[in-house]
PDB file of C-alpha atoms in Angstrom:
ATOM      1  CA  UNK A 481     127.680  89.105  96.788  1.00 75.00           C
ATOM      2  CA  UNK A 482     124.192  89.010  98.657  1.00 83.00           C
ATOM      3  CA  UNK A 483     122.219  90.705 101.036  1.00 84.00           C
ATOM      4  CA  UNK A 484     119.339  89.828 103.023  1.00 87.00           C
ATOM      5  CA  UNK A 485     118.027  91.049 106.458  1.00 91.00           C
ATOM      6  CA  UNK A 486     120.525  90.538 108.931  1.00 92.00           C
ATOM      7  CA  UNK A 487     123.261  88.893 106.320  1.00 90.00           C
ATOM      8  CA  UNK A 488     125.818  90.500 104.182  1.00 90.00           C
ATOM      9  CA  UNK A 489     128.152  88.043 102.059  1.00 86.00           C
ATOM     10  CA  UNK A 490     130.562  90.108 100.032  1.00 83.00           C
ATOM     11  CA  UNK A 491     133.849  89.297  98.027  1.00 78.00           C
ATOM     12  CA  UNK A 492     135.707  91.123  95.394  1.00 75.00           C
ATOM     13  CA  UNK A 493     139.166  90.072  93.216  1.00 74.00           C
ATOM     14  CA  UNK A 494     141.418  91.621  90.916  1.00 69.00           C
ATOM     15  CA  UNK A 495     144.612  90.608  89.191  1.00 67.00           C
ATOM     16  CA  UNK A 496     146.917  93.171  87.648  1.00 62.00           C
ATOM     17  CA  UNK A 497     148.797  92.541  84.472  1.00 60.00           C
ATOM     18  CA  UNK A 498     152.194  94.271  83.217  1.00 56.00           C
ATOM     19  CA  UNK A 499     150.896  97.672  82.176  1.00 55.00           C
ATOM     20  CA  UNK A 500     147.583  97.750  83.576  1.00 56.00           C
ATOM     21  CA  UNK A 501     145.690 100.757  84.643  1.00 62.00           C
ATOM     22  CA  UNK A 502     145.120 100.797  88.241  1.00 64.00           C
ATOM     23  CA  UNK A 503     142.559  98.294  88.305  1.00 68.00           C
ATOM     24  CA  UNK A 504     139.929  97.810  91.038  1.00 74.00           C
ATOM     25  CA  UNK A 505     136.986  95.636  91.843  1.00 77.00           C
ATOM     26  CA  UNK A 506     133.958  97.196  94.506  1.00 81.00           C
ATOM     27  CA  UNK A 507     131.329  95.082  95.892  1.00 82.00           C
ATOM     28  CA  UNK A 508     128.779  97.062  98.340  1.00 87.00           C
ATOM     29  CA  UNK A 509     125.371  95.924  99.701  1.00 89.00           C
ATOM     30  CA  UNK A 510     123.433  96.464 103.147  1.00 93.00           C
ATOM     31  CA  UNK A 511     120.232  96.320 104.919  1.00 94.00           C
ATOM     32  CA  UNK A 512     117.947  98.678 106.570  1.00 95.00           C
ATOM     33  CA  UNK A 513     114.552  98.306 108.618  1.00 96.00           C
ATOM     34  CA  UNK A 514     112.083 100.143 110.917  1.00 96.00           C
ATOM     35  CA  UNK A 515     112.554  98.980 114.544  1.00 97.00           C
ATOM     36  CA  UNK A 516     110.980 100.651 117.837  1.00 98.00           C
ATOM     37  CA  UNK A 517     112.708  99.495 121.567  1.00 98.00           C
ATOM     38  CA  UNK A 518     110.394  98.809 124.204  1.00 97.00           C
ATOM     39  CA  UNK A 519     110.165  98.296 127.602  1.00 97.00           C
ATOM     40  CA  UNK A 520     107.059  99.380 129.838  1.00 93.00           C
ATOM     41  CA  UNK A 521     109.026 100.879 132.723  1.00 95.00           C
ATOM     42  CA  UNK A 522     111.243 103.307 130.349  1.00 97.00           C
ATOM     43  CA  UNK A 523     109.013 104.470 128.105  1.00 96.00           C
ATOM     44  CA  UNK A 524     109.976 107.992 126.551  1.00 97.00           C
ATOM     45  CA  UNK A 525     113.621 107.612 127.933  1.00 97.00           C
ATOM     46  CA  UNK A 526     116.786 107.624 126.062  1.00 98.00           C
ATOM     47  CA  UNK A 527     119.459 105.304 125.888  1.00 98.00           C
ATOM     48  CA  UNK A 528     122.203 103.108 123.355  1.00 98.00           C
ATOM     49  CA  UNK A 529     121.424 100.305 122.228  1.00 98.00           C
ATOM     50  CA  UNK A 530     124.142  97.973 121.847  1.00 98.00           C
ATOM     51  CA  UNK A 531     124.065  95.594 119.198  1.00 97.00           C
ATOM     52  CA  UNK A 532     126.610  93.026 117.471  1.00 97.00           C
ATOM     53  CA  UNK A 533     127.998  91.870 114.538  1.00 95.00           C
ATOM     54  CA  UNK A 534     129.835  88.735 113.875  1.00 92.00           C
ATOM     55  CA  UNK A 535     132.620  89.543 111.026  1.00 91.00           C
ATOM     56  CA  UNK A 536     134.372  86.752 109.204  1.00 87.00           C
ATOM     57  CA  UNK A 537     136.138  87.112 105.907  1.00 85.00           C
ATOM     58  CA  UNK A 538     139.788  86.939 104.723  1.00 83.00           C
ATOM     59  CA  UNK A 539     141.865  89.639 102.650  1.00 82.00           C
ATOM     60  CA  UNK A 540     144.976  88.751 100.629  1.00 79.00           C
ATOM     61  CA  UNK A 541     147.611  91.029  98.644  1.00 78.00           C
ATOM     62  CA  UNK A 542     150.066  89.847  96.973  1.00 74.00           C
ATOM     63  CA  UNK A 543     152.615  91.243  93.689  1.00 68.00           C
ATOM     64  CA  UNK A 544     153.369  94.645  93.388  1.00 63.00           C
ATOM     65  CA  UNK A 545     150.949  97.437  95.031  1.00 60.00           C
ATOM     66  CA  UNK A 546     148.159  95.101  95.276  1.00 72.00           C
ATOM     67  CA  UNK A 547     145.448  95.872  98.565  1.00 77.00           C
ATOM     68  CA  UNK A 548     142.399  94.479  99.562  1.00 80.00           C
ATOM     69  CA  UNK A 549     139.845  95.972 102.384  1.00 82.00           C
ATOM     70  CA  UNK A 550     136.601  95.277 103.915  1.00 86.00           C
ATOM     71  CA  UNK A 551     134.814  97.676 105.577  1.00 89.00           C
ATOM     72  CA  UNK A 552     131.448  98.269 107.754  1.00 90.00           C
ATOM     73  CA  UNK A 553     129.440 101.304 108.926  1.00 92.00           C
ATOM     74  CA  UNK A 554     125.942 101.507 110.535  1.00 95.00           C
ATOM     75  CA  UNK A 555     123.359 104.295 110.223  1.00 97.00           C
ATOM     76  CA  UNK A 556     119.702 105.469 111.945  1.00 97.00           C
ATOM     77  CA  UNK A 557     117.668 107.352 110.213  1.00 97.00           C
ATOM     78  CA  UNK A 558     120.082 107.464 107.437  1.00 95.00           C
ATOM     79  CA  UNK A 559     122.718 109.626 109.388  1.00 96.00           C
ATOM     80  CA  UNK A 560     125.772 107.798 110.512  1.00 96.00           C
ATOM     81  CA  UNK A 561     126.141 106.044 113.760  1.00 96.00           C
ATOM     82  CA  UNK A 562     129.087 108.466 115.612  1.00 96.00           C
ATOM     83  CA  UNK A 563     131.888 107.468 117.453  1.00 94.00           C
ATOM     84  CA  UNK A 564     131.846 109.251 120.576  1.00 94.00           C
ATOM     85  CA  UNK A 565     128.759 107.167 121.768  1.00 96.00           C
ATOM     86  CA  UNK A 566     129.142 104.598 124.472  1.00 96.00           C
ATOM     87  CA  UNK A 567     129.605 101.436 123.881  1.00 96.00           C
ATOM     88  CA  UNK A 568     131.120 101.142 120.294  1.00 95.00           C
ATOM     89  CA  UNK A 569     133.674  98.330 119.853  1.00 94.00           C
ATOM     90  CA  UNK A 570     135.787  98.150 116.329  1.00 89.00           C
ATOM     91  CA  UNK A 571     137.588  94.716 117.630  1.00 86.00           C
ATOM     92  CA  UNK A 572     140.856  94.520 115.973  1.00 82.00           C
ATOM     93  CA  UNK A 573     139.507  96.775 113.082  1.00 84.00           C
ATOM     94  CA  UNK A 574     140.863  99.825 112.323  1.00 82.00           C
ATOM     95  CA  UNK A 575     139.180 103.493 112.939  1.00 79.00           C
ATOM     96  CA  UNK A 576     138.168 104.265 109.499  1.00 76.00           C
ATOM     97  CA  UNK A 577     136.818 107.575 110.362  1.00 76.00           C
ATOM     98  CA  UNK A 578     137.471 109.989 114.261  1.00 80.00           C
ATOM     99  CA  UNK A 579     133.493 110.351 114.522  1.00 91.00           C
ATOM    100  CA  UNK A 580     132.023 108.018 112.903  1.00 94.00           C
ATOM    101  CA  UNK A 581     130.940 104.364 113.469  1.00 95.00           C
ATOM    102  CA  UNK A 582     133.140 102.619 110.687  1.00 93.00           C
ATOM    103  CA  UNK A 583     135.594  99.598 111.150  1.00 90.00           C
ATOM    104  CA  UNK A 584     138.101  99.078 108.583  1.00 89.00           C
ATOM    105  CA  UNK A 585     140.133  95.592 107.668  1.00 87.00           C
ATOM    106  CA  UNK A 586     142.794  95.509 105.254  1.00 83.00           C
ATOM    107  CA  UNK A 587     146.223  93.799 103.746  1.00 80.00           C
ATOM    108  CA  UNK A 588     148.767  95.868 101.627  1.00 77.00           C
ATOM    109  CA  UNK A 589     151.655  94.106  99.364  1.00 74.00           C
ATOM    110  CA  UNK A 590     153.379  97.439  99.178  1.00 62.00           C
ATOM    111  CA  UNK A 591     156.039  98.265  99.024  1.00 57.00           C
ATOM    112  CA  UNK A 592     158.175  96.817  96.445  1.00 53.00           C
ATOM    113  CA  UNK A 593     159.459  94.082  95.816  1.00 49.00           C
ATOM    114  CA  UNK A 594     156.728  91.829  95.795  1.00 51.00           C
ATOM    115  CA  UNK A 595     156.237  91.159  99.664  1.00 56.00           C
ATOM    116  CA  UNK A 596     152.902  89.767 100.366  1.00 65.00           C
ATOM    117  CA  UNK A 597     149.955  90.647 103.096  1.00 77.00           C
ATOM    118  CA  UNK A 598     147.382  88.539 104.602  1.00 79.00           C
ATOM    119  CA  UNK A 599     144.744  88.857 107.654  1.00 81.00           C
ATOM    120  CA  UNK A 600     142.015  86.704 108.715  1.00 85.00           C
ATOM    121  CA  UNK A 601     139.174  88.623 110.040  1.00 87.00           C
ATOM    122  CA  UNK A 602     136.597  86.170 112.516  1.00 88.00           C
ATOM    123  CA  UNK A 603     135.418  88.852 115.603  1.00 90.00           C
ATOM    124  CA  UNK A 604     132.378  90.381 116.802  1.00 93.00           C
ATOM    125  CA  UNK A 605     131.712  94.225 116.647  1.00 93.00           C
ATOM    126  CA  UNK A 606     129.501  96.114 119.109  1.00 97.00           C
ATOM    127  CA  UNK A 607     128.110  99.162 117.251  1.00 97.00           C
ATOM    128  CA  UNK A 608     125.909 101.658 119.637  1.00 98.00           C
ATOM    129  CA  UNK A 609     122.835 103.191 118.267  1.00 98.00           C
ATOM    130  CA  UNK A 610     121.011 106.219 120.134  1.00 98.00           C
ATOM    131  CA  UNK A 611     117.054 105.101 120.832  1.00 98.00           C
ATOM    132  CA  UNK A 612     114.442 106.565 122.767  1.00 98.00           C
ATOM    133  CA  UNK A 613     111.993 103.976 124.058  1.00 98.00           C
ATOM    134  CA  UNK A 614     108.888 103.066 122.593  1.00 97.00           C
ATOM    135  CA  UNK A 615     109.761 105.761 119.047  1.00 98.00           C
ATOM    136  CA  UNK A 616     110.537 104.146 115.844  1.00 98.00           C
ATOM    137  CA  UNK A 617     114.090 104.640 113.977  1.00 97.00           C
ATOM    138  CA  UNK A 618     115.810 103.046 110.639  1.00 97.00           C
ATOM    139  CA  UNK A 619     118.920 101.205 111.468  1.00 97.00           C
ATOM    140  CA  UNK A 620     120.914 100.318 108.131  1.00 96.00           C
ATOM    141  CA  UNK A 621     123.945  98.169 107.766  1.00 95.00           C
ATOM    142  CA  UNK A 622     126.147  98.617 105.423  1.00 94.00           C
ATOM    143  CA  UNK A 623     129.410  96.381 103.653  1.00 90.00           C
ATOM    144  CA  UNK A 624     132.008  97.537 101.504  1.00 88.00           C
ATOM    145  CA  UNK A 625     134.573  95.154  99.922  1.00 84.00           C
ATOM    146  CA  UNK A 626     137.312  96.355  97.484  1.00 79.00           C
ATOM    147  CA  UNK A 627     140.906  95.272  95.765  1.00 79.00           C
ATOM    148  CA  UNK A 628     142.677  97.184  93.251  1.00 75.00           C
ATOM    149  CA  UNK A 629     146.221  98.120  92.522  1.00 70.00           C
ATOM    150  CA  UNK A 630     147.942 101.050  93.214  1.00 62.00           C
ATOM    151  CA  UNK A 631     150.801 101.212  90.604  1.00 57.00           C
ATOM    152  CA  UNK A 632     150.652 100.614  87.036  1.00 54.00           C
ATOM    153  CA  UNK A 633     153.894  98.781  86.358  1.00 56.00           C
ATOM    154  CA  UNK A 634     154.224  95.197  87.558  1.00 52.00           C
ATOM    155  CA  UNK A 635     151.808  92.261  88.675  1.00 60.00           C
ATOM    156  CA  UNK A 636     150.020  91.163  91.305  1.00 62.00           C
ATOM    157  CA  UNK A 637     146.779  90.775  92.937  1.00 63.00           C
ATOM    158  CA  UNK A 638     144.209  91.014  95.865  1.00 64.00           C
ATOM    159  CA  UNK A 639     140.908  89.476  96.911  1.00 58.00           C
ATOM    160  CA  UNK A 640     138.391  90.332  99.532  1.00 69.00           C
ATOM    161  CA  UNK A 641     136.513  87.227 100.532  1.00 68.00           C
ATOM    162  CA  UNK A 642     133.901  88.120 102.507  1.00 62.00           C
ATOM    163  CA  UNK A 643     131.379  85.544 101.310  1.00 60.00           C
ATOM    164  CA  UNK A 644     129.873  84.876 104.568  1.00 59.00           C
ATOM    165  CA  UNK A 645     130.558  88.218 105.733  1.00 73.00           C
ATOM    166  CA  UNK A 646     128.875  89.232 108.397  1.00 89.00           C
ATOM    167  CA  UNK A 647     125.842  88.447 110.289  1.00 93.00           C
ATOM    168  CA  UNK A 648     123.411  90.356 113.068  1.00 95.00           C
ATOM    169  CA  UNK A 649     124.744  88.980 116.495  1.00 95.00           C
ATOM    170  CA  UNK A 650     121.607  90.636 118.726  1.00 96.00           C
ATOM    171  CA  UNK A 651     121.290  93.317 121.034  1.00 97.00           C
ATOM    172  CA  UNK A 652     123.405  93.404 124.315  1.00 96.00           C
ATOM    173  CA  UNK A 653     121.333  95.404 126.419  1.00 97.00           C
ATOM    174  CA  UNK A 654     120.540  99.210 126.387  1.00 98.00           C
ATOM    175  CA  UNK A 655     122.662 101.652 128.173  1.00 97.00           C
ATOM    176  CA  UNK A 656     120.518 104.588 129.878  1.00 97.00           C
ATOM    177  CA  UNK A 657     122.342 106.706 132.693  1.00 95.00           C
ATOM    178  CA  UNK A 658     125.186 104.369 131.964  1.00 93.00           C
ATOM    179  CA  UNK A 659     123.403 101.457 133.164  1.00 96.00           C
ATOM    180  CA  UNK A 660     123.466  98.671 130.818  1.00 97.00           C
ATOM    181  CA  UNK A 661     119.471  97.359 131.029  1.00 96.00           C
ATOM    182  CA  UNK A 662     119.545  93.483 129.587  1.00 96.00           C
ATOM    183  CA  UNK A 663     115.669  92.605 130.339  1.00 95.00           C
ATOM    184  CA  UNK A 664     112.634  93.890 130.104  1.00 96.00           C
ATOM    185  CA  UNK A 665     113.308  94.659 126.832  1.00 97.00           C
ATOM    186  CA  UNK A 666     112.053  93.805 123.413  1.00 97.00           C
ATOM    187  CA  UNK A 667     112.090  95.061 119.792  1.00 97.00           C
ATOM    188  CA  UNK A 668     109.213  95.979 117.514  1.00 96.00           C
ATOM    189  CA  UNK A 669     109.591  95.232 113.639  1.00 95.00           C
ATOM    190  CA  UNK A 670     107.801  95.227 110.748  1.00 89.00           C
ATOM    191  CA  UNK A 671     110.896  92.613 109.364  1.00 91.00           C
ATOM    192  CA  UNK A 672     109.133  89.727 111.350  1.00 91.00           C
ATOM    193  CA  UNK A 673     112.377  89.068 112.876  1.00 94.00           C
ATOM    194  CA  UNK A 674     113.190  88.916 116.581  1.00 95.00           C
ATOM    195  CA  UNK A 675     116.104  91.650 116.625  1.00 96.00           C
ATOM    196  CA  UNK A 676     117.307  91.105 120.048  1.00 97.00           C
ATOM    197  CA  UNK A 677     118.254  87.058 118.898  1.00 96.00           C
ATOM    198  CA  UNK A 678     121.607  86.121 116.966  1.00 95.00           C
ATOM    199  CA  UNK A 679     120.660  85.334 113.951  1.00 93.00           C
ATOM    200  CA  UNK A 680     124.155  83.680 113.775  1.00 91.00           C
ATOM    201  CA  UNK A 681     123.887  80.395 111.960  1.00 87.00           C
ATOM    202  CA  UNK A 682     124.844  77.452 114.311  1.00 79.00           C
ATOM    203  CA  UNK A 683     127.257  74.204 113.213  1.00 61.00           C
ATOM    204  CA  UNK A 684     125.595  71.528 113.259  1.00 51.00           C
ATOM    205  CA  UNK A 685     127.219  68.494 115.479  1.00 48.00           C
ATOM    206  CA  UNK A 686     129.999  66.957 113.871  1.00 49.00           C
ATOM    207  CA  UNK A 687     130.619  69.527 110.993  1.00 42.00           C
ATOM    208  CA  UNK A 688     133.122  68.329 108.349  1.00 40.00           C
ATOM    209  CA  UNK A 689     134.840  71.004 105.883  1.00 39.00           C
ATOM    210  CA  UNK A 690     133.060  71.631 102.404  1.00 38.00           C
ATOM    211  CA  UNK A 691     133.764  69.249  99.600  1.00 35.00           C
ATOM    212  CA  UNK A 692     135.530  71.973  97.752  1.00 33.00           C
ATOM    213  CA  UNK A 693     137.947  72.738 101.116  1.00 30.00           C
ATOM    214  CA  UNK A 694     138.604  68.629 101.211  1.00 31.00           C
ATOM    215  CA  UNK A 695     141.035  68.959  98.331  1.00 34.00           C
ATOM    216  CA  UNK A 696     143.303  71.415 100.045  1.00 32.00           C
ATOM    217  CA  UNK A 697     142.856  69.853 103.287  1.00 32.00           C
ATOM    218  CA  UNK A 698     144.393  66.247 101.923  1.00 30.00           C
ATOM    219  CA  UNK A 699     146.787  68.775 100.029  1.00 34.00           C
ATOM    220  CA  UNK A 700     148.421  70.087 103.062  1.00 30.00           C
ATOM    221  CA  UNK A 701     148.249  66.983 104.543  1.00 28.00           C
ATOM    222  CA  UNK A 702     150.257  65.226 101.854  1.00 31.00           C
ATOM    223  CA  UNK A 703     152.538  68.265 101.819  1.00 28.00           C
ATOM    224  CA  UNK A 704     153.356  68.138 105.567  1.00 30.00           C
ATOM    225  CA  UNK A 705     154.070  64.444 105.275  1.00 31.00           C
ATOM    226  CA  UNK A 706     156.636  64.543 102.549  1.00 28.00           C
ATOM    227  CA  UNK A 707     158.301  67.430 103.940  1.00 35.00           C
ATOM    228  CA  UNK A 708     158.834  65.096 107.082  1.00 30.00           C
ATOM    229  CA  UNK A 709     160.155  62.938 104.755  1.00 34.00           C
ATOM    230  CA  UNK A 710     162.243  64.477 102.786  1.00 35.00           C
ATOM    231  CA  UNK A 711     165.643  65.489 104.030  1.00 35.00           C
ATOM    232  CA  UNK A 712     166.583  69.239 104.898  1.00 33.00           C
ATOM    233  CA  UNK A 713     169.358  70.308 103.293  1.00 32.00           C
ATOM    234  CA  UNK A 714     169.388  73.830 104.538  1.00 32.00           C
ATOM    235  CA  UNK A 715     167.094  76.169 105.543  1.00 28.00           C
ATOM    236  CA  UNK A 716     166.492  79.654 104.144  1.00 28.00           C
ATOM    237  CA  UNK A 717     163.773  82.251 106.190  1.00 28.00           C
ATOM    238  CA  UNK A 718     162.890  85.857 107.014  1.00 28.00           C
ATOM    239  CA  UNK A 719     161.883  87.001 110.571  1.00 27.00           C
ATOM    240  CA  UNK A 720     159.800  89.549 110.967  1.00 27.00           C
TER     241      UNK A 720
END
């Protein structure tokens, strides 16, 4: 994995052998920096900043007992973010915690036999951080991505790719006496970035998939045309 201000890329793997020993895989990073929200006409008030993250990532289980999970959490001044303030948004994640800013993704092979999980993750989060204009406060980020397997016996495996994780999406606005204030406003760091801009990265015109993708791409496309093809001579499914 790899961190840098504003960017978290983390993946994790594991693949479980007859007899193993629970095995597991944990990959962790995060950012933190010094940032001070200003605007002339508030000055001394207090308020929530609402900011976003952009999530994207896939998790895979597969084999018997295998799981994968990603997972983020935000903190100021190196106490968690809670839940109960306004504005927090966990998407399609799951609560990970009652009062606490954490969003959970995850996929699950269990139970036996063998029945797989999948879920692509590609949202934006809105996490709300409690500010008083024009005084300083750390805001860290944090990413957790982990696989493992939860029964000895059997094989399988997970992965957590999260390589281009997640990114800072910018600030929404501030909420003060439920008001949501969207201008006026501006962000003091010692980062040298401009907080209150996506720092997103954009797709350039025309983009074409990654040389390694183009393989699996003319795969599928091969696949689908001998499969139209090919006579059916029965069909065999599971609805679910």
């Amino acid at each position: 994995g790899s961190v840098s201000l504003g960017a978290i890329h983390l993946g994790s793997q594991y693949a479980l052998q007859q007899g193993g020993n629970f095995p597991g895989a944990v990959a962790t990073g995060g950012f933190k920096t010094e940032m001070t929200v200003n605007n002339a006409a508030l000055d001394g008030q207090a308020g929530y900043m609402l900011f976003d993250l952009d999530v994207s990532g896939g998790l895979k289980a597969n084999g018997n007992a295998g799981s994968a999970r990603f997972m983020l959490l935000a903190f100021i001044n190196d106490n968690p973010l809670m839940a109960s303030a306004p504005g927090w948004n966990l998407g399609t994640g799951i609560e990970a915690s009652t009062d606490r800013q954490m969003a959970v993704w995850e996929a699950s092979s269990y139970p036996y036999p063998f029945e797989g999980d999948s879920q692509d993750v590609d949202e934006t989060l809105t996490f709300s951080v409690p500010i008083t204009f024009g005084t300083a406060f750390n805001l860290g980020i944090y990413g957790v991505s982990g696989v493992g397997g939860r029964n000895q016996s059997g094989v399988g495996s997970a992965h957590s790719d999260f390589s281009h994780s997640m990114y800072w999406a910018g600030v929404r606005g501030v909420l003060v006496n439920g008001q949501l204030i969207e201008t006026g406003l501006s962000i003091a760091s010692n980062a040298g970035i401009d907080w209150m801009k996506s720092l997103v990265p954009a797709a350039p015109p025309g983009t074409v998939p990654e040389p390694a993708t183009l393989p699996l791409a003319m795969g599928a496309i091969c696949l689908a045309a001998i499969g139209l093809r090919r006579p059916r001579r029965g069909v065999r499914g599971r609805v679910s």
